[in-house]
Amino acid sequence: MSANNSSVFACVTEEWQKDLDVLYWVTFKIVYPTLITLGIICNAINLIVLTRPPMMSKIYRWLRVTTVSDMLLCILLIPVCLGHCGHFPIESYLVAKYYSMFAWSLSSSFQVFSFYLMFWFAYSRYVAVCCHEDLPRSMQCKVFSKRVLFTFLFVFTLQVPTMFYGEVCQTQDGKWVANDGYRNTEDALYQVYSWCREVCNRVVPPLLLTACNIKILMKLRNARGITECFAKGISRSRRRKERRLVLLLFWASAVFYIYQTPVTIYLVLMAQNWQSEEAKKRIAVFGIVSNIVQMIGNISNFTLYFLVNRHFRSTFSQVFFHAAASEVDDSDRTARSESQPLPPIRWIYRRKNQLAENHSESVIQASQTPKGEELA
């Protein structure tokens, strides 16, 4: 999230202060609570579906971790709503203190963590498509756990200095005003850190994601289909899953760019020293809207998975509507083939001939049996 909207409000006029108050009240009393509720529900559904036996394959584990991260993001945004984003005084000192130090830092950590998880998901598809020899090592649980752990530690460490710049001030009527660390604009050293933080948060993940997608597209350009890009030793069902995940990656990347672009533009605009009050007002409104759009991106994964991935859609139908597997997705039957290889083709023909011979013998015996014996 982009928490430093209020740095644009350093010198606001009283003319549009009321309009700004109304905008903040609607945003953090109506819009954000609605999005948080939808986000918790949608990510809970994602987690239920992705932890069912048909979806417990290793190739879906990056989606499971991303779902957990997005759910924690929604939960950690609740104190942000309670703190009114630091725009209005707060009666509780504890809420104000928590908001000033941890609210935006923790929620931003999990949001950026989701960005880097998207990159790791793209990297896993890159390895599956372009680097078959590294696929077994990349699929190891130990490698997966290290990537998740070190990525989270890196992202969380980026936000730690911001926590120490938060402060709480008391008003004349006994209430508390929370100022988060994102509003510090005086310390030159902090400004350098802030730029480095935002580059790692907003610029690096899209660049890494784009690099993986370009590599995959270059590989697919010389192939007749996505399935041909995988190693010959991979089973047919696994090839289908890999194909679905590559398509899901492309759609998820497109949605990621759409939802993250407005916030990136806002951060560039906010860095400028605007003198016009009208320009500050428009940037403030654009900042709130861009944060809402970014939040929608974190709760829209359920819709994306459901529309793009057939395996997810079939599992969702089986879990919540108790649909039979044969009525939903015939490709799910191939899950058994991963553990049990298909019989040889010669055995199939031999078995077919035996059944045909048995059937012909039974017909001959039935035709030779006297009618009296049949009645007896």
Tab-separated table of C-alpha atoms in Angstrom:
chain	number	residue	atom	x	y	z
A	1	MET	CA	0.000	0.000	0.000
A	2	SER	CA	1.041	3.571	-0.523
A	3	ALA	CA	0.666	5.010	2.929
A	4	ASN	CA	2.153	8.441	2.467
A	5	ASN	CA	-0.873	10.135	0.920
A	6	SER	CA	-0.910	12.771	3.622
A	7	SER	CA	2.502	14.098	2.676
A	8	VAL	CA	0.680	15.832	-0.139
A	9	PHE	CA	-1.546	17.501	2.458
A	10	ALA	CA	1.240	19.426	4.163
A	11	CYS	CA	-0.372	22.793	3.369
A	12	VAL	CA	-4.044	22.401	2.576
A	13	THR	CA	-6.524	25.193	2.472
A	14	GLU	CA	-9.689	25.158	4.523
A	15	GLU	CA	-11.782	25.340	1.348
A	16	TRP	CA	-11.384	21.714	0.440
A	17	GLN	CA	-10.475	20.340	3.876
A	18	LYS	CA	-14.112	19.339	4.370
A	19	ASP	CA	-14.168	17.584	1.003
A	20	LEU	CA	-10.990	15.763	1.967
A	21	ASP	CA	-12.528	14.717	5.282
A	22	VAL	CA	-15.576	13.315	3.493
A	23	LEU	CA	-13.370	11.451	1.018
A	24	TYR	CA	-11.326	9.869	3.808
A	25	TRP	CA	-14.437	8.983	5.801
A	26	VAL	CA	-16.020	7.215	2.830
A	27	THR	CA	-12.761	5.452	1.971
A	28	PHE	CA	-11.901	4.100	5.424
A	29	LYS	CA	-15.415	3.653	6.777
A	30	ILE	CA	-17.158	2.133	3.753
A	31	VAL	CA	-14.875	1.216	0.848
A	32	TYR	CA	-11.952	-0.368	2.703
A	33	PRO	CA	-14.085	-2.376	5.182
A	34	THR	CA	-16.054	-3.755	2.226
A	35	LEU	CA	-12.895	-4.703	0.352
A	36	ILE	CA	-11.366	-6.235	3.474
A	37	THR	CA	-14.449	-8.373	4.066
A	38	LEU	CA	-14.524	-9.538	0.452
A	39	GLY	CA	-10.796	-10.185	0.544
A	40	ILE	CA	-10.999	-12.397	3.627
A	41	ILE	CA	-13.916	-14.370	2.170
A	42	CYS	CA	-12.374	-14.814	-1.295
A	43	ASN	CA	-8.959	-15.785	0.037
A	44	ALA	CA	-10.534	-18.212	2.494
A	45	ILE	CA	-12.291	-19.873	-0.453
A	46	ASN	CA	-8.998	-19.934	-2.359
A	47	LEU	CA	-7.242	-21.579	0.566
A	48	ILE	CA	-9.974	-24.206	0.957
A	49	VAL	CA	-9.864	-25.112	-2.736
A	50	LEU	CA	-6.076	-25.053	-3.039
A	51	THR	CA	-5.695	-27.385	-0.042
A	52	ARG	CA	-8.047	-30.046	-1.408
A	53	PRO	CA	-6.385	-33.303	-2.584
A	54	PRO	CA	-6.808	-32.532	-6.324
A	55	MET	CA	-4.941	-29.219	-5.837
A	56	MET	CA	-2.277	-30.348	-3.350
A	57	SER	CA	0.337	-30.780	-6.049
A	58	LYS	CA	3.659	-28.986	-5.593
A	59	ILE	CA	3.060	-26.874	-8.669
A	60	TYR	CA	0.219	-25.041	-6.875
A	61	ARG	CA	2.081	-24.264	-3.660
A	62	TRP	CA	3.083	-20.746	-4.739
A	63	LEU	CA	-0.610	-19.975	-5.141
A	64	ARG	CA	-1.300	-21.277	-1.633
A	65	VAL	CA	1.392	-19.091	-0.067
A	66	THR	CA	0.146	-16.064	-2.023
A	67	THR	CA	-3.365	-16.710	-0.755
A	68	VAL	CA	-2.175	-16.780	2.857
A	69	SER	CA	-0.219	-13.562	2.329
A	70	ASP	CA	-3.226	-11.773	0.801
A	71	MET	CA	-5.467	-12.916	3.647
A	72	LEU	CA	-3.017	-11.617	6.260
A	73	LEU	CA	-2.853	-8.344	4.340
A	74	CYS	CA	-6.626	-7.941	4.635
A	75	ILE	CA	-6.543	-8.701	8.355
A	76	LEU	CA	-3.685	-6.268	8.996
A	77	LEU	CA	-5.552	-3.489	7.201
A	78	ILE	CA	-8.262	-3.499	9.866
A	79	PRO	CA	-6.169	-1.296	12.242
A	80	VAL	CA	-5.616	1.084	9.317
A	81	CYS	CA	-9.371	1.557	9.078
A	82	LEU	CA	-9.664	1.919	12.848
A	83	GLY	CA	-6.939	4.561	12.723
A	84	HIS	CA	-8.696	6.425	9.885
A	85	CYS	CA	-5.344	6.396	8.047
A	86	GLY	CA	-4.127	8.966	10.590
A	87	HIS	CA	-6.397	11.632	9.129
A	88	PHE	CA	-8.794	11.946	12.076
A	89	PRO	CA	-8.038	11.987	15.833
A	90	ILE	CA	-8.363	8.650	17.629
A	91	GLU	CA	-9.723	8.135	21.130
A	92	SER	CA	-7.597	5.070	21.925
A	93	TYR	CA	-3.891	5.646	22.504
A	94	LEU	CA	-3.075	1.981	21.832
A	95	VAL	CA	-4.798	2.050	18.442
A	96	ALA	CA	-3.002	5.280	17.564
A	97	LYS	CA	0.353	3.889	18.676
A	98	TYR	CA	-0.123	0.646	16.782
A	99	TYR	CA	-1.143	2.553	13.674
A	100	SER	CA	1.817	4.937	13.841
A	101	MET	CA	4.393	2.142	14.112
A	102	PHE	CA	3.030	-1.085	12.643
A	103	ALA	CA	-0.218	-0.668	10.688
A	104	TRP	CA	1.133	0.412	7.313
A	105	SER	CA	4.504	-1.290	7.748
A	106	LEU	CA	3.083	-4.757	8.377
A	107	SER	CA	0.359	-4.502	5.748
A	108	SER	CA	2.868	-3.206	3.199
A	109	SER	CA	5.206	-6.072	4.057
A	110	PHE	CA	2.623	-8.695	3.166
A	111	GLN	CA	1.517	-6.843	0.070
A	112	VAL	CA	5.063	-6.594	-1.281
A	113	PHE	CA	5.604	-10.191	-0.184
A	114	SER	CA	2.737	-11.147	-2.517
A	115	PHE	CA	4.468	-9.267	-5.328
A	116	TYR	CA	7.639	-11.284	-4.907
A	117	LEU	CA	5.640	-14.511	-4.602
A	118	MET	CA	4.186	-13.682	-7.997
A	119	PHE	CA	7.749	-13.481	-9.307
A	120	TRP	CA	8.641	-16.862	-7.784
A	121	PHE	CA	5.547	-18.353	-9.362
A	122	ALA	CA	6.671	-16.946	-12.726
A	123	TYR	CA	10.202	-18.230	-12.127
A	124	SER	CA	8.908	-21.737	-11.413
A	125	ARG	CA	7.039	-21.691	-14.747
A	126	TYR	CA	10.192	-20.391	-16.442
A	127	VAL	CA	12.175	-23.327	-15.086
A	128	ALA	CA	9.465	-25.785	-16.159
A	129	VAL	CA	9.362	-24.393	-19.697
A	130	CYS	CA	12.957	-23.333	-20.386
A	131	CYS	CA	15.256	-25.170	-17.933
A	132	HIS	CA	14.083	-28.776	-17.632
A	133	GLU	CA	17.320	-29.952	-16.034
A	134	ASP	CA	16.790	-27.612	-13.051
A	135	LEU	CA	13.165	-28.564	-12.513
A	136	PRO	CA	13.705	-31.456	-10.026
A	137	ARG	CA	15.861	-29.277	-7.769
A	138	SER	CA	13.484	-26.327	-8.047
A	139	MET	CA	10.568	-28.524	-6.957
A	140	GLN	CA	12.266	-29.670	-3.741
A	141	CYS	CA	10.501	-28.657	-0.539
A	142	LYS	CA	13.760	-27.451	0.983
A	143	VAL	CA	14.373	-25.035	-1.887
A	144	PHE	CA	10.776	-23.834	-1.756
A	145	SER	CA	10.909	-23.194	2.004
A	146	LYS	CA	14.166	-21.249	1.752
A	147	ARG	CA	12.806	-19.026	-0.988
A	148	VAL	CA	9.663	-18.221	0.980
A	149	LEU	CA	11.553	-17.560	4.222
A	150	PHE	CA	14.326	-15.382	2.800
A	151	THR	CA	11.905	-13.438	0.615
A	152	PHE	CA	9.732	-12.571	3.597
A	153	LEU	CA	12.737	-11.590	5.714
A	154	PHE	CA	13.990	-9.352	2.919
A	155	VAL	CA	10.624	-7.653	2.478
A	156	PHE	CA	10.046	-7.233	6.206
A	157	THR	CA	13.527	-5.782	6.730
A	158	LEU	CA	12.764	-3.122	4.128
A	159	GLN	CA	9.868	-1.852	6.253
A	160	VAL	CA	11.561	-1.934	9.682
A	161	PRO	CA	13.171	1.564	9.579
A	162	THR	CA	9.764	3.078	8.822
A	163	MET	CA	8.423	1.816	12.145
A	164	PHE	CA	10.849	3.947	14.161
A	165	TYR	CA	9.658	7.180	12.563
A	166	GLY	CA	6.046	6.804	13.680
A	167	GLU	CA	4.798	9.110	16.426
A	168	VAL	CA	1.624	9.934	18.341
A	169	CYS	CA	0.489	13.458	19.287
A	170	GLN	CA	-2.282	14.391	21.706
A	171	THR	CA	-4.870	17.011	20.796
A	172	GLN	CA	-6.438	19.586	23.122
A	173	ASP	CA	-9.598	17.515	23.552
A	174	GLY	CA	-7.647	14.481	24.788
A	175	LYS	CA	-7.646	12.487	21.546
A	176	TRP	CA	-4.625	11.161	19.676
A	177	VAL	CA	-3.304	11.827	16.196
A	178	ALA	CA	-1.178	9.045	14.674
A	179	ASN	CA	1.602	9.969	12.263
A	180	ASP	CA	3.128	6.989	10.488
A	181	GLY	CA	6.747	6.860	9.366
A	182	TYR	CA	5.805	7.312	5.720
A	183	ARG	CA	5.128	11.016	6.350
A	184	ASN	CA	8.680	11.939	7.242
A	185	THR	CA	9.919	14.358	4.579
A	186	GLU	CA	12.640	16.259	6.478
A	187	ASP	CA	15.362	13.708	7.182
A	188	ALA	CA	17.612	13.462	4.103
A	189	LEU	CA	18.924	10.031	5.072
A	190	TYR	CA	15.394	8.779	5.473
A	191	GLN	CA	14.532	10.097	2.025
A	192	VAL	CA	17.340	8.028	0.507
A	193	TYR	CA	16.075	4.981	2.344
A	194	SER	CA	12.504	5.751	1.239
A	195	TRP	CA	13.502	5.823	-2.410
A	196	CYS	CA	15.400	2.533	-2.082
A	197	ARG	CA	12.419	0.969	-0.322
A	198	GLU	CA	9.941	2.033	-2.979
A	199	VAL	CA	12.230	0.837	-5.774
A	200	CYS	CA	12.415	-2.597	-4.154
A	201	ASN	CA	8.661	-2.554	-3.499
A	202	ARG	CA	7.318	-1.184	-6.772
A	203	VAL	CA	9.978	-1.495	-9.475
A	204	VAL	CA	11.930	-4.694	-8.862
A	205	PRO	CA	8.979	-7.176	-8.747
A	206	PRO	CA	7.467	-6.031	-12.086
A	207	LEU	CA	10.898	-6.124	-13.741
A	208	LEU	CA	11.590	-9.664	-12.525
A	209	LEU	CA	8.095	-10.780	-13.516
A	210	THR	CA	8.481	-9.241	-16.965
A	211	ALA	CA	11.859	-10.931	-17.490
A	212	CYS	CA	10.391	-14.374	-16.728
A	213	ASN	CA	7.410	-13.799	-19.008
A	214	ILE	CA	9.619	-12.650	-21.876
A	215	LYS	CA	11.817	-15.745	-21.530
A	216	ILE	CA	8.746	-18.003	-21.573
A	217	LEU	CA	7.268	-16.225	-24.594
A	218	MET	CA	10.541	-16.531	-26.499
A	219	LYS	CA	10.534	-20.259	-25.780
A	220	LEU	CA	6.902	-20.645	-26.848
A	221	ARG	CA	7.498	-18.738	-30.070
A	222	ASN	CA	9.517	-21.646	-31.466
A	223	ALA	CA	7.057	-24.308	-30.313
A	224	ARG	CA	3.697	-25.305	-31.745
A	225	GLY	CA	2.103	-25.420	-28.307
A	226	ILE	CA	2.774	-24.948	-24.633
A	227	THR	CA	2.703	-28.700	-24.015
A	228	GLU	CA	5.652	-29.296	-26.364
A	229	CYS	CA	7.933	-27.131	-24.227
A	230	PHE	CA	8.026	-29.598	-21.357
A	231	ALA	CA	10.402	-32.511	-21.036
A	232	LYS	CA	9.381	-35.809	-22.597
A	233	GLY	CA	9.553	-37.621	-19.278
A	234	ILE	CA	6.643	-35.634	-17.827
A	235	SER	CA	3.283	-37.431	-17.789
A	236	ARG	CA	0.330	-36.217	-19.806
A	237	SER	CA	-1.621	-35.039	-16.756
A	238	ARG	CA	1.394	-33.087	-15.531
A	239	ARG	CA	1.723	-31.452	-18.942
A	240	ARG	CA	-1.906	-30.354	-18.749
A	241	LYS	CA	-1.347	-28.814	-15.328
A	242	GLU	CA	1.774	-27.037	-16.499
A	243	ARG	CA	-0.101	-25.656	-19.493
A	244	ARG	CA	-2.857	-24.333	-17.222
A	245	LEU	CA	-0.320	-22.697	-14.933
A	246	VAL	CA	1.492	-20.977	-17.791
A	247	LEU	CA	-1.785	-19.541	-19.048
A	248	LEU	CA	-2.694	-18.528	-15.501
A	249	LEU	CA	0.691	-16.828	-15.158
A	250	PHE	CA	0.108	-14.718	-18.261
A	251	TRP	CA	-3.317	-13.608	-17.070
A	252	ALA	CA	-2.089	-12.956	-13.522
A	253	SER	CA	0.781	-10.871	-14.889
A	254	ALA	CA	-1.596	-8.774	-16.997
A	255	VAL	CA	-3.858	-8.171	-13.990
A	256	PHE	CA	-0.821	-7.333	-11.844
A	257	TYR	CA	0.324	-4.639	-14.272
A	258	ILE	CA	-3.175	-3.154	-14.464
A	259	TYR	CA	-3.632	-2.866	-10.702
A	260	GLN	CA	-0.103	-1.697	-9.864
A	261	THR	CA	0.362	0.937	-12.556
A	262	PRO	CA	-1.859	3.635	-10.925
A	263	VAL	CA	0.056	3.441	-7.617
A	264	THR	CA	3.387	3.680	-9.416
A	265	ILE	CA	2.199	6.771	-11.277
A	266	TYR	CA	0.968	8.266	-8.002
A	267	LEU	CA	4.334	7.750	-6.303
A	268	VAL	CA	6.083	9.526	-9.182
A	269	LEU	CA	3.643	12.436	-9.029
A	270	MET	CA	3.872	12.695	-5.253
A	271	ALA	CA	7.645	13.015	-5.434
A	272	GLN	CA	7.262	16.302	-7.303
A	273	ASN	CA	7.174	19.600	-5.411
A	274	TRP	CA	3.727	20.863	-6.380
A	275	GLN	CA	2.869	24.484	-5.569
A	276	SER	CA	-0.691	24.571	-6.841
A	277	GLU	CA	-3.363	23.686	-4.267
A	278	GLU	CA	-5.566	22.309	-7.039
A	279	ALA	CA	-2.775	19.995	-8.164
A	280	LYS	CA	-2.280	18.769	-4.588
A	281	LYS	CA	-5.966	18.078	-4.271
A	282	ARG	CA	-6.086	16.073	-7.494
A	283	ILE	CA	-2.998	14.079	-6.538
A	284	ALA	CA	-4.523	13.341	-3.132
A	285	VAL	CA	-7.721	12.033	-4.729
A	286	PHE	CA	-5.730	10.041	-7.284
A	287	GLY	CA	-3.651	8.537	-4.479
A	288	ILE	CA	-6.717	7.275	-2.639
A	289	VAL	CA	-8.239	5.866	-5.823
A	290	SER	CA	-4.979	4.161	-6.796
A	291	ASN	CA	-4.743	2.528	-3.357
A	292	ILE	CA	-8.297	1.232	-3.738
A	293	VAL	CA	-7.473	-0.165	-7.179
A	294	GLN	CA	-4.368	-1.828	-5.758
A	295	MET	CA	-6.416	-3.346	-2.961
A	296	ILE	CA	-8.875	-4.764	-5.479
A	297	GLY	CA	-5.938	-6.516	-7.121
A	298	ASN	CA	-5.149	-8.350	-3.884
A	299	ILE	CA	-8.688	-9.713	-3.539
A	300	SER	CA	-9.343	-10.565	-7.190
A	301	ASN	CA	-7.269	-13.744	-7.295
A	302	PHE	CA	-10.326	-15.925	-6.712
A	303	THR	CA	-12.036	-14.518	-9.801
A	304	LEU	CA	-8.844	-14.946	-11.818
A	305	TYR	CA	-8.278	-18.549	-10.708
A	306	PHE	CA	-11.915	-19.457	-11.287
A	307	LEU	CA	-12.114	-17.993	-14.790
A	308	VAL	CA	-8.709	-19.076	-16.097
A	309	ASN	CA	-7.796	-22.355	-14.388
A	310	ARG	CA	-10.115	-25.249	-15.186
A	311	HIS	CA	-8.621	-27.453	-12.483
A	312	PHE	CA	-9.375	-24.822	-9.827
A	313	ARG	CA	-12.907	-24.399	-11.161
A	314	SER	CA	-13.638	-28.128	-11.105
A	315	THR	CA	-12.246	-28.517	-7.576
A	316	PHE	CA	-14.310	-25.540	-6.400
A	317	SER	CA	-17.447	-27.164	-7.819
A	318	GLN	CA	-16.656	-30.462	-6.132
A	319	VAL	CA	-16.020	-28.833	-2.744
A	320	PHE	CA	-18.920	-26.370	-2.578
A	321	PHE	CA	-21.522	-27.971	-4.837
A	322	HIS	CA	-20.623	-31.666	-4.385
A	323	ALA	CA	-20.444	-32.163	-8.129
A	324	ALA	CA	-19.294	-35.532	-9.398
A	325	ALA	CA	-15.853	-35.583	-10.874
A	326	SER	CA	-17.154	-37.080	-14.117
A	327	GLU	CA	-19.622	-34.212	-14.508
A	328	VAL	CA	-17.104	-31.452	-13.955
A	329	ASP	CA	-13.743	-32.149	-15.539
A	330	ASP	CA	-12.662	-35.320	-17.270
A	331	SER	CA	-9.036	-34.261	-17.033
A	332	ASP	CA	-9.125	-34.654	-13.258
A	333	ARG	CA	-9.317	-38.406	-13.717
A	334	THR	CA	-5.738	-38.320	-14.883
A	335	ALA	CA	-4.549	-37.567	-11.361
A	336	ARG	CA	-4.294	-41.303	-10.768
A	337	SER	CA	-1.930	-41.704	-13.689
A	338	GLU	CA	0.793	-39.761	-11.853
A	339	SER	CA	1.157	-42.578	-9.327
A	340	GLN	CA	-0.021	-45.507	-11.538
A	341	PRO	CA	1.396	-45.739	-15.071
A	342	LEU	CA	-0.931	-46.610	-17.902
A	343	PRO	CA	-0.832	-50.300	-19.058
A	344	PRO	CA	1.160	-51.054	-22.195
A	345	ILE	CA	-0.680	-50.820	-25.480
A	346	ARG	CA	-0.094	-54.507	-26.219
A	347	TRP	CA	-1.764	-55.479	-22.975
A	348	ILE	CA	-4.796	-53.364	-23.887
A	349	TYR	CA	-5.195	-55.052	-27.277
A	350	ARG	CA	-4.678	-58.506	-25.746
A	351	ARG	CA	-7.289	-57.807	-23.090
A	352	LYS	CA	-9.681	-56.517	-25.746
A	353	ASN	CA	-9.243	-59.690	-27.827
A	354	GLN	CA	-9.839	-61.881	-24.778
A	355	LEU	CA	-13.072	-60.110	-23.989
A	356	ALA	CA	-14.179	-60.451	-27.602
A	357	GLU	CA	-13.374	-64.182	-27.622
A	358	ASN	CA	-15.221	-64.755	-24.352
A	359	HIS	CA	-18.225	-62.907	-25.701
A	360	SER	CA	-18.253	-64.933	-28.933
A	361	GLU	CA	-17.944	-68.203	-26.996
A	362	SER	CA	-20.862	-67.294	-24.762
A	363	VAL	CA	-22.975	-66.453	-27.808
A	364	ILE	CA	-22.120	-69.798	-29.461
A	365	GLN	CA	-22.909	-71.736	-26.288
A	366	ALA	CA	-26.204	-69.923	-25.934
A	367	SER	CA	-27.161	-70.731	-29.531
A	368	GLN	CA	-26.293	-74.447	-29.093
A	369	THR	CA	-28.241	-74.869	-25.883
A	370	PRO	CA	-31.626	-76.656	-26.455
A	371	LYS	CA	-34.755	-74.711	-25.691
A	372	GLY	CA	-35.887	-77.261	-23.175
A	373	GLU	CA	-32.721	-76.842	-21.124
A	374	GLU	CA	-33.127	-73.073	-21.216
A	375	LEU	CA	-36.665	-73.401	-19.819
A	376	ALA	CA	-35.429	-75.851	-17.183
